[in-house]
PDB file of C-alpha atoms in Angstrom:
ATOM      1  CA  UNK A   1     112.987  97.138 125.516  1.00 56.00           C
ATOM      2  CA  UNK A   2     109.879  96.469 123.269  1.00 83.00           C
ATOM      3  CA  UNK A   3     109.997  97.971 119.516  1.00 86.00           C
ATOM      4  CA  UNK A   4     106.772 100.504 119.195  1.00 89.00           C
ATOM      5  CA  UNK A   5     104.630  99.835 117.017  1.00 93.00           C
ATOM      6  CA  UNK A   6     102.344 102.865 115.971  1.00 93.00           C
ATOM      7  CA  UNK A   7      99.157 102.908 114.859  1.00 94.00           C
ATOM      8  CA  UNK A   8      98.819 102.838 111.193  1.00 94.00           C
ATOM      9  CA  UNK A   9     101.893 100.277 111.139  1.00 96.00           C
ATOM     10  CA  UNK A  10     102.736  96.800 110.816  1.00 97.00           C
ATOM     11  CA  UNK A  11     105.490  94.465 111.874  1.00 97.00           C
ATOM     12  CA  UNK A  12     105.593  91.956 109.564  1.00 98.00           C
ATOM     13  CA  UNK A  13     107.494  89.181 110.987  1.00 97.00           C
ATOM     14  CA  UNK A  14     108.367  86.552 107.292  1.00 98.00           C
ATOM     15  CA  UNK A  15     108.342  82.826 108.435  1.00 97.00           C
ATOM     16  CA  UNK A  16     110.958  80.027 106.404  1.00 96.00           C
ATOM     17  CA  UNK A  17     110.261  76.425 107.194  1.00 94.00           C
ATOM     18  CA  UNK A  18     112.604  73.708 106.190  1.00 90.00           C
ATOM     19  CA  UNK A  19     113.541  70.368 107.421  1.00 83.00           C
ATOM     20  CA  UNK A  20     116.871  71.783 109.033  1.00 80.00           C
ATOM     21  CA  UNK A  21     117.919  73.473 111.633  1.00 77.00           C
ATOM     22  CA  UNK A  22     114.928  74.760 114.407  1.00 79.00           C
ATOM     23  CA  UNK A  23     112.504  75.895 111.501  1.00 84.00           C
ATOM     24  CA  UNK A  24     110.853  78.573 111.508  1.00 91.00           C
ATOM     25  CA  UNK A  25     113.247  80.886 111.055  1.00 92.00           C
ATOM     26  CA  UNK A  26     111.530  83.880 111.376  1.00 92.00           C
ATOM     27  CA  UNK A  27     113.023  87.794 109.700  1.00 94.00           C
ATOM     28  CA  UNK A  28     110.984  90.558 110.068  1.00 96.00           C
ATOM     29  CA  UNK A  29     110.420  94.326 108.325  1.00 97.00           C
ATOM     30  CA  UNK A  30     108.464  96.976 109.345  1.00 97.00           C
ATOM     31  CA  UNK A  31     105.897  98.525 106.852  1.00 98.00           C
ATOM     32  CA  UNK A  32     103.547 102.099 106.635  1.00 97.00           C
ATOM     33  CA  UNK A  33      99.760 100.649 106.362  1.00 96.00           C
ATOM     34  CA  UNK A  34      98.290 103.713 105.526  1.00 95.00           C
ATOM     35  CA  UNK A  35      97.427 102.316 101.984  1.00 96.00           C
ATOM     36  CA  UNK A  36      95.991  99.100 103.155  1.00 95.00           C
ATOM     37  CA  UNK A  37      92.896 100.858 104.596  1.00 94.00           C
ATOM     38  CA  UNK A  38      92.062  97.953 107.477  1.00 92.00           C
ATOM     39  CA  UNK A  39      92.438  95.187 104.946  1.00 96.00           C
ATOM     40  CA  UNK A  40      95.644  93.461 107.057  1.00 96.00           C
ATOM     41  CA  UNK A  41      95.190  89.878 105.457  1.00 97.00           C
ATOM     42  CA  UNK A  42      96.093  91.499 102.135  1.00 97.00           C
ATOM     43  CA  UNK A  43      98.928  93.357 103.342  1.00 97.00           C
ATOM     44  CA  UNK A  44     100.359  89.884 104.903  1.00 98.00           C
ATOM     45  CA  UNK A  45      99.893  88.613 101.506  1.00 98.00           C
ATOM     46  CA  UNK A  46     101.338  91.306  99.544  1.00 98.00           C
ATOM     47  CA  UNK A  47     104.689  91.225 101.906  1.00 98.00           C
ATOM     48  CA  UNK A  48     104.889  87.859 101.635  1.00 98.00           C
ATOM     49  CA  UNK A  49     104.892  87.980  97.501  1.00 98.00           C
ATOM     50  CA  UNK A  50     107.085  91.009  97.643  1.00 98.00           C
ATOM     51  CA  UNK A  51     109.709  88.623  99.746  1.00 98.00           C
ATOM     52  CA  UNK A  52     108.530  85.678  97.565  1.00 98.00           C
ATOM     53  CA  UNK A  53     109.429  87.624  94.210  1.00 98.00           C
ATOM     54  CA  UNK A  54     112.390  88.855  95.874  1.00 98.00           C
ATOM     55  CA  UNK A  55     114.493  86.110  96.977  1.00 98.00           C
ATOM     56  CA  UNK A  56     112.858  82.413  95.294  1.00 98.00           C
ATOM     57  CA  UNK A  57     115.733  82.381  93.101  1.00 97.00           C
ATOM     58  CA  UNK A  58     118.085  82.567  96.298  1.00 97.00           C
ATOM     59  CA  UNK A  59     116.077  80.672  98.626  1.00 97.00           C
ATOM     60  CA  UNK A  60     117.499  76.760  99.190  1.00 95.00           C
ATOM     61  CA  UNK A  61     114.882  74.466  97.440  1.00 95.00           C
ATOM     62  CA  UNK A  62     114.468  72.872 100.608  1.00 94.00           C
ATOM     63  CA  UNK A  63     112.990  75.729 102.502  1.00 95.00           C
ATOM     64  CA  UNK A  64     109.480  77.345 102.090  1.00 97.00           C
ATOM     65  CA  UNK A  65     108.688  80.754 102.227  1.00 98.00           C
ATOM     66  CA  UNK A  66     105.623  79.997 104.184  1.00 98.00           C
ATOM     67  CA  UNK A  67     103.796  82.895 105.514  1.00 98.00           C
ATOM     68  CA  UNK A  68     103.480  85.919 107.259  1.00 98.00           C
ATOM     69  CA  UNK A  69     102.571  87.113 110.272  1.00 98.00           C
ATOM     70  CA  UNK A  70     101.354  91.258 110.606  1.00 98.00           C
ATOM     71  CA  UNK A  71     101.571  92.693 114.060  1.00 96.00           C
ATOM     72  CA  UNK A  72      99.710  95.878 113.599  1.00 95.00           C
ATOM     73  CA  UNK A  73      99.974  98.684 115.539  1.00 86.00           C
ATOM     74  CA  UNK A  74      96.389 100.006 116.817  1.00 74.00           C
ATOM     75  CA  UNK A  75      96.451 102.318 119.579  1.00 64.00           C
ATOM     76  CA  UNK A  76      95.113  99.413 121.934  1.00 64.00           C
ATOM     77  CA  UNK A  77      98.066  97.260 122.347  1.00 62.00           C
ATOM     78  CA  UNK A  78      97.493  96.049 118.454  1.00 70.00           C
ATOM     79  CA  UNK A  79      97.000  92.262 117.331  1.00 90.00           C
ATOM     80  CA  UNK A  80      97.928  90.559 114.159  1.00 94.00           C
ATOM     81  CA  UNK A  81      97.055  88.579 111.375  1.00 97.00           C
ATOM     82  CA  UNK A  82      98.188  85.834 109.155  1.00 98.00           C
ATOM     83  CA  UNK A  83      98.581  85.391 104.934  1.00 98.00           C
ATOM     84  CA  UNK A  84      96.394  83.265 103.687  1.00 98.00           C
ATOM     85  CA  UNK A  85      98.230  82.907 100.387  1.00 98.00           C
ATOM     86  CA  UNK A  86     100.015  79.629 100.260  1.00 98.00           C
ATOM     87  CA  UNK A  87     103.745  79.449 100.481  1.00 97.00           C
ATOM     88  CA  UNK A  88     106.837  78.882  97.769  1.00 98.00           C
ATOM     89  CA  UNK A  89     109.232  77.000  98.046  1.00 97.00           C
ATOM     90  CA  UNK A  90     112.800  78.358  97.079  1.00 96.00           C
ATOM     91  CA  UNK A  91     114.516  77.037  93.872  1.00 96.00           C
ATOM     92  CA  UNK A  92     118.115  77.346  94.714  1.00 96.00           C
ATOM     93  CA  UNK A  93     119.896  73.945  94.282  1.00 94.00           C
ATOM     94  CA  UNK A  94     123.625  72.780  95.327  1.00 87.00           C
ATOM     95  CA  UNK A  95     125.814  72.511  98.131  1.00 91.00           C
ATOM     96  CA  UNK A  96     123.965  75.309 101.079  1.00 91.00           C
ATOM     97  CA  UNK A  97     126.056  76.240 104.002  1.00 91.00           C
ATOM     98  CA  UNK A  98     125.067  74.820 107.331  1.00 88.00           C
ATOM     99  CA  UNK A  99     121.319  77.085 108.008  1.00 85.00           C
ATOM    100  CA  UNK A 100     123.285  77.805 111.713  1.00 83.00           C
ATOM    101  CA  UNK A 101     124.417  81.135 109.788  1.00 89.00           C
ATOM    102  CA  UNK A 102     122.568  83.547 107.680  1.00 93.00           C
ATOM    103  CA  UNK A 103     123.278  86.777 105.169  1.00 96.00           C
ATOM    104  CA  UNK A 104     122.328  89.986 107.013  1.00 96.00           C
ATOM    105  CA  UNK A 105     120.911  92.770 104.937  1.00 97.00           C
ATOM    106  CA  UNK A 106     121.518  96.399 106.743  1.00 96.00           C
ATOM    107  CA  UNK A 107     118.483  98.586 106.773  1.00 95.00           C
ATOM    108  CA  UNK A 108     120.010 101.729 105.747  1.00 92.00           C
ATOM    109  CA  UNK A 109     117.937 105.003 106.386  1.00 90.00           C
ATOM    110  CA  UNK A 110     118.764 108.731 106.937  1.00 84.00           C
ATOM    111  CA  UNK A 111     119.616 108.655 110.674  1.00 77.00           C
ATOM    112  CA  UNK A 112     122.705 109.141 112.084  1.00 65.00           C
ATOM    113  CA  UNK A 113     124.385 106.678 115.149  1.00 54.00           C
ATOM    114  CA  UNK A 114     122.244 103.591 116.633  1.00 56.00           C
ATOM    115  CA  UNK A 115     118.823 104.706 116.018  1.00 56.00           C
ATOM    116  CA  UNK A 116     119.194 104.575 112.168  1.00 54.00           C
ATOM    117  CA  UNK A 117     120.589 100.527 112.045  1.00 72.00           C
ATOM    118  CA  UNK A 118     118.668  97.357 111.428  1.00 89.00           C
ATOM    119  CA  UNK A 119     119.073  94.513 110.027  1.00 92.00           C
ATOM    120  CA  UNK A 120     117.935  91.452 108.388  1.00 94.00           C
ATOM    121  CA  UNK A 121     118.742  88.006 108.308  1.00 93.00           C
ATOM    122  CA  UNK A 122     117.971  86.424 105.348  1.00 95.00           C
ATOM    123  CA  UNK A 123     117.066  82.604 106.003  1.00 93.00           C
ATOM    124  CA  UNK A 124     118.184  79.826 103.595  1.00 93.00           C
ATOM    125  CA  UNK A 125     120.390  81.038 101.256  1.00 96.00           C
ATOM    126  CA  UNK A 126     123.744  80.936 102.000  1.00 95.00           C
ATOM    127  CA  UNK A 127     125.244  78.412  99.412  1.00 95.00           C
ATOM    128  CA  UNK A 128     128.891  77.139 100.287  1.00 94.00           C
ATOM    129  CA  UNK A 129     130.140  79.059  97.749  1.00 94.00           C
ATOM    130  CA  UNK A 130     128.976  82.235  99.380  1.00 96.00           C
ATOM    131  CA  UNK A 131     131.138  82.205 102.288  1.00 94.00           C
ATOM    132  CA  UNK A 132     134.841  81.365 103.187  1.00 93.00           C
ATOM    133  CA  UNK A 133     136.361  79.366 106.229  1.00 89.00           C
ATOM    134  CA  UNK A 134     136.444  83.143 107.940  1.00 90.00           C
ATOM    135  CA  UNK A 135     132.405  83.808 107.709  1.00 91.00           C
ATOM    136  CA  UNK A 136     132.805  86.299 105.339  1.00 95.00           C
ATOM    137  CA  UNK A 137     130.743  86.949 101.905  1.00 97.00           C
ATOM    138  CA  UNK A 138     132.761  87.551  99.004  1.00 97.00           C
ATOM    139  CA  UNK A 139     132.051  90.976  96.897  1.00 97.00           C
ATOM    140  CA  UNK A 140     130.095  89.210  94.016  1.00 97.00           C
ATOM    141  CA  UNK A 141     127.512  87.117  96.708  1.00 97.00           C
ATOM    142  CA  UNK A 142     127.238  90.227  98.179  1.00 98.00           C
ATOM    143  CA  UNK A 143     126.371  92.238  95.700  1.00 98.00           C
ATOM    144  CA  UNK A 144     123.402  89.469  94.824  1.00 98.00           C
ATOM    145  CA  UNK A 145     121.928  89.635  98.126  1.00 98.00           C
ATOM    146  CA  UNK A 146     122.112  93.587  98.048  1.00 98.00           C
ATOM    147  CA  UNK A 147     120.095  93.553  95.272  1.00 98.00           C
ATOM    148  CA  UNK A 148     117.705  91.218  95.888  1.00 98.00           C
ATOM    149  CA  UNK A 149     117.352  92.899  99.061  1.00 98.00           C
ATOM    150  CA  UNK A 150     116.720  96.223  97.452  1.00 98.00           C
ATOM    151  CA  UNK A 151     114.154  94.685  95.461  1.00 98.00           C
ATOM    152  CA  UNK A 152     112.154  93.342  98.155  1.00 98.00           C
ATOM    153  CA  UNK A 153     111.622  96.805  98.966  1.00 97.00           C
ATOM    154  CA  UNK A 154     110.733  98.382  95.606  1.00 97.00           C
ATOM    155  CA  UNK A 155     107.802  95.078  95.668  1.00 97.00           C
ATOM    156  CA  UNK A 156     106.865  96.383  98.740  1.00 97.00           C
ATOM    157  CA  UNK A 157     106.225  99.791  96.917  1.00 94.00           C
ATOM    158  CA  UNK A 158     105.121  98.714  93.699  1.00 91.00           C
ATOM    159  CA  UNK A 159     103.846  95.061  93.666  1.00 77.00           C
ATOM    160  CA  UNK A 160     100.245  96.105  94.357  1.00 86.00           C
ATOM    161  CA  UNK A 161     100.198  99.606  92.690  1.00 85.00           C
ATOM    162  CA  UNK A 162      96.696 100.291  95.389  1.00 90.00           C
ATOM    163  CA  UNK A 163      98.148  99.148  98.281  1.00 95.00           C
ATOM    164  CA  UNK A 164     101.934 100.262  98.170  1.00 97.00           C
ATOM    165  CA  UNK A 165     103.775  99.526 101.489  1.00 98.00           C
ATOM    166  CA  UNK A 166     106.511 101.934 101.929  1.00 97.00           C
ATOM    167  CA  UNK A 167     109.332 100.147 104.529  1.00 97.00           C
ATOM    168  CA  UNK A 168     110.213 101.429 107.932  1.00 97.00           C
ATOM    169  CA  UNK A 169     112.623 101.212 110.441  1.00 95.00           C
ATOM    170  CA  UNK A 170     110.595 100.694 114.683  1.00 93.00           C
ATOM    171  CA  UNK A 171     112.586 102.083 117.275  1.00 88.00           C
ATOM    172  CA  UNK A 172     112.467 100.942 121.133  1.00 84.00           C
ATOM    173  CA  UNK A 173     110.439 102.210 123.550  1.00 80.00           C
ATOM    174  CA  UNK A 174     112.732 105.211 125.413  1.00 73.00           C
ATOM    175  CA  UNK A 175     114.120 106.292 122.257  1.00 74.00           C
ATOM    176  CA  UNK A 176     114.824 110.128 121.781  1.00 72.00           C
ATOM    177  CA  UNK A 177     111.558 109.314 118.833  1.00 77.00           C
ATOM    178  CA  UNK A 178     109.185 106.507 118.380  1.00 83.00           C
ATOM    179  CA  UNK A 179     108.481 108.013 115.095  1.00 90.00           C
ATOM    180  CA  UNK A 180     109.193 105.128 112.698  1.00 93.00           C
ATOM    181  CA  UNK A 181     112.312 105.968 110.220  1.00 94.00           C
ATOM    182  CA  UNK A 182     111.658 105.122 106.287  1.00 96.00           C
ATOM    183  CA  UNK A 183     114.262 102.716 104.926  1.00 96.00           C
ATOM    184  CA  UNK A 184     115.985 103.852 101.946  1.00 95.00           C
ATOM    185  CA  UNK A 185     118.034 101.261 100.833  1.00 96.00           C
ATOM    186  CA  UNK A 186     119.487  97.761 102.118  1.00 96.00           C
ATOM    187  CA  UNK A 187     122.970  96.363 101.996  1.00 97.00           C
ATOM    188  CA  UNK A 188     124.779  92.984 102.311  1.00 97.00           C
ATOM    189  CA  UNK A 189     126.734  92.597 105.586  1.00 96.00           C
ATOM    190  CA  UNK A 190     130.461  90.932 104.942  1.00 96.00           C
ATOM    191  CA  UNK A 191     130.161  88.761 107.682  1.00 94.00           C
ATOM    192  CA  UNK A 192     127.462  86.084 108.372  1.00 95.00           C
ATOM    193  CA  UNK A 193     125.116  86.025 111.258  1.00 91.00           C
ATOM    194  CA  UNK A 194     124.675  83.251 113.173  1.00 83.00           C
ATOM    195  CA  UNK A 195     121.658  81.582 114.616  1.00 70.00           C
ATOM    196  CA  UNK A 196     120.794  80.912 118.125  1.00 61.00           C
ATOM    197  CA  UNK A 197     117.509  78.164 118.586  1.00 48.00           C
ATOM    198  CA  UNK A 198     115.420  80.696 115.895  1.00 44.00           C
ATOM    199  CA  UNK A 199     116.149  83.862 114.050  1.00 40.00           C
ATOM    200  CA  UNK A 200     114.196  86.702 115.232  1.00 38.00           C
TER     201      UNK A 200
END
């Protein structure tokens, strides 16, 4: 089933290029656009620096955070819109792990059971050091990724003090509530993910 969209939200869905792999690799996170007042372009361009800001330092230097594309939620099936801002390449050097597998950042929110989980893969920056033979992260690359996780989301609040973009959790259409669930916190996964073709 579809994720719902309402209107007054976005999807935005972050796009990583690189030379490897089946580029783009593609993450997404839900936003409230109640602050953007119509203006979508700069909302694409404000997620994209909060993820930018975020995760450069963690992001293989052969990968570019490249754009963003908003799917926003209008009351008419919605339609999206693209950055314009050009994209940064990441400035982590060394040995990466094969871009096959990814760290997974768990949206964490106030719901109980299924309907309060997501996730996030988080393209790019899994160095060889930052997993063993068994896929798992050890506690001190985990606890990097959990924080530059969490500050993704307090740029999404407070890069742009006039257009702050508070993060949400979508649910699937047939859910109990549509009502999109605000994400208080994210968390590093143990395990990786892997890819299949893209990540989505």
């Amino acid at each position: 089933m579809s994720l719902v969209i309402p209107v007054g939200f976005g999807l935005a869905a972050i796009q990583v290029t690189g030379a490897a792999g089946t580029a783009p690799y593609v993450t997404t996170m839900g936003v409230d656009l109640a602050a953007a007042e119509g203006d979508y372009v700069a909302a694409a361009n404000n997620v994209l620096a909060s993820y930018v800001d975020a995760f450069e330092g963690l992001t293989g230097e052969n990968f570019i955070m490249d754009r963003v594309s908003l799917f926003v939620g209008d009351g008419d099936g919605g339609g999206s819109v693209e950055s314009t801002d050009p994209g940064t390449a990441g400035l982590r050097d060394g040995d990466m792990a094969p871009v096959g597998m990814a760290a997974i950042a768990r949206k964490v929110t106030t719901d109980l059971g299924r309907k309060g989980k997501g996730r996030m893969f988080l393209p790019g920056m899994l160095a060889d050091l930052d997993v063993d033979e068994g896929g798992s992260i050890p506690t001190a690359s985990r606890d990097i990724f959990t924080a530059r996780a969490t500050s993704f989301l307090t740029n999404l609040l407070d890069a742009d003090p006039a257009m702050p973009l508070p993060p949400v959790l979508f649910h699937s259409e047939g859910s109990v509530s549509t009502v999109p669930t605000p994400i208080q916190g994210m968390v590093c996964s143990e395990k990786v993910g892997w890819i299949r073709g893209r990540i989505r």
